[in-house]
Amino acid sequence: MKGVVFLGDRKLEIRDFPDPTPGPDEVVLEIRASGMCGSDLKFYRADASGGGAASLGLGGTGGPVIAGHEPCGVVAAVGSNVSPRQARVGQRVMQHHYRGCGVCPHCSTGWMQLCVEGVAEVYGATGNGAHANYMLCPARTLVPLPEELSFETGAAISCGTGTAWGALQRLGLQGDHTIAVFGQGPVGLSATQLAHHMGARVIALDTNPQRLARAKEFGAEWVLNPLETNDVVGAIRDLTHGRGAHASLDSSSSPQARAQAVRCVRTWGKACFVGEGGEVTLDVSSDLLRRQVTLIGSWTFSTVGQAECARYVADRGVKVDALFTHSWRLDQAEEAYRLFDRQDAGKGVILPN
């Protein structure tokens, strides 16, 4: 089979790999859609001269691994210990892209990325991912894909859209709430779309006019460009009768946006950070304590949350496929990532089979 390998320094190769064979508790997926995520750019852009496994996505053998951590496809083969209740050949599935010990309190409740033994594998980073024809993974990492949903939608839910769903659940968003969503990349746009479907009023923020236009299409009631707004927090208060948003979500990782996300919520409000990396500076007393503000960190989702997100999207007819602006064949991966690296387009998906 073929698989995409990131070499760092904005280079990649499509290499030949042996077709995988499942072990007793494993399955092989035929990948039908593999989403492209902003997290992939860390490995694509990494300094190849001294990055090491942490930055280049090297497996346990020290060799590069297959990229892609938004897998969706069809079960092609199952191991000898896999019961039909876990997986069956031909089943449409998503994959939760972490492998933990499988038995600790976090793994047993579907939070394998929080494994007390440490995450054994992050597919697409330290283990072979989904930018390939086939993918090998434990049967316990599979999440059924509802028949109503496309493989592309399943790929989005497997990371970006699922991450937005997890954050909105942590925030306890309700239909009478107003939420400010900072950053309208794939995660932020997913949050805008889902929050709108939940009945909330959305204030979408981004510095890119095209992304703001898409946010409006996805249900944002108001859009703000921080580059054109002298006082972002004041503008949000003006839109909420002087009180501030009930909740905010930052997917931008910008230190300034993170601080604004906290300061723009009303007394007893909640702010959630999902963007990876970086820092933020806050005044603990005035920004948090004396306004009874809750600050939440939300890291992706559980297998249970992934299944709930998929069911909600199917039942409510949420048009998650609209997130994708580009689809690519596997042999177009180099062109796909060259465009994605500019970060001025929408979300891309690779369709290997």
PDB file of C-alpha atoms in Angstrom, residues 181 183-185 188-193 196-197 200-206 208-224 239 322:
ATOM      1  CA  VAL A 181     -15.741  31.751  19.137  1.00  0.00           C
ATOM      2  CA  GLY A 183     -10.588  31.595  15.403  1.00  0.00           C
ATOM      3  CA  GLN A 184     -12.610  30.281  12.465  1.00  0.00           C
ATOM      4  CA  GLY A 185     -10.339  27.527  11.221  1.00  0.00           C
ATOM      5  CA  GLY A 188     -13.648  27.133  15.344  1.00  0.00           C
ATOM      6  CA  LEU A 189     -15.939  26.898  12.329  1.00  0.00           C
ATOM      7  CA  SER A 190     -17.206  23.542  13.610  1.00  0.00           C
ATOM      8  CA  ALA A 191     -17.924  25.183  16.970  1.00  0.00           C
ATOM      9  CA  THR A 192     -19.811  27.979  15.208  1.00  0.00           C
ATOM     10  CA  GLN A 193     -21.844  25.479  13.200  1.00  0.00           C
ATOM     11  CA  HIS A 196     -25.835  27.560  15.953  1.00  0.00           C
ATOM     12  CA  HIS A 197     -27.620  24.210  15.643  1.00  0.00           C
ATOM     13  CA  ALA A 200     -27.072  29.606  20.713  1.00  0.00           C
ATOM     14  CA  ARG A 201     -26.191  33.003  19.251  1.00  0.00           C
ATOM     15  CA  VAL A 202     -22.629  33.007  17.937  1.00  0.00           C
ATOM     16  CA  ILE A 203     -20.122  35.854  17.764  1.00  0.00           C
ATOM     17  CA  ALA A 204     -17.383  34.623  15.401  1.00  0.00           C
ATOM     18  CA  LEU A 205     -13.927  36.227  15.435  1.00  0.00           C
ATOM     19  CA  ASP A 206     -11.052  35.876  12.989  1.00  0.00           C
ATOM     20  CA  ASN A 208      -9.260  36.456   7.828  1.00  0.00           C
ATOM     21  CA  PRO A 209     -12.238  37.974   5.952  1.00  0.00           C
ATOM     22  CA  GLN A 210     -12.869  34.755   3.997  1.00  0.00           C
ATOM     23  CA  ARG A 211     -13.113  32.759   7.219  1.00  0.00           C
ATOM     24  CA  LEU A 212     -15.499  35.312   8.687  1.00  0.00           C
ATOM     25  CA  ALA A 213     -17.672  35.045   5.584  1.00  0.00           C
ATOM     26  CA  ARG A 214     -17.799  31.272   6.018  1.00  0.00           C
ATOM     27  CA  ALA A 215     -18.659  31.688   9.700  1.00  0.00           C
ATOM     28  CA  LYS A 216     -21.638  33.811   8.683  1.00  0.00           C
ATOM     29  CA  GLU A 217     -22.729  31.058   6.279  1.00  0.00           C
ATOM     30  CA  PHE A 218     -22.383  28.530   9.119  1.00  0.00           C
ATOM     31  CA  GLY A 219     -24.770  30.429  11.358  1.00  0.00           C
ATOM     32  CA  ALA A 220     -22.798  33.147  13.160  1.00  0.00           C
ATOM     33  CA  GLU A 221     -25.094  36.015  14.120  1.00  0.00           C
ATOM     34  CA  TRP A 222     -22.224  38.506  14.297  1.00  0.00           C
ATOM     35  CA  VAL A 223     -18.655  38.475  12.985  1.00  0.00           C
ATOM     36  CA  LEU A 224     -15.749  40.555  14.279  1.00  0.00           C
ATOM     37  CA  LEU A 239     -23.560  42.937  21.366  1.00  0.00           C
ATOM     38  CA  ALA A 322     -19.571  21.920   4.051  1.00  0.00           C
TER      39      ALA A 322
END
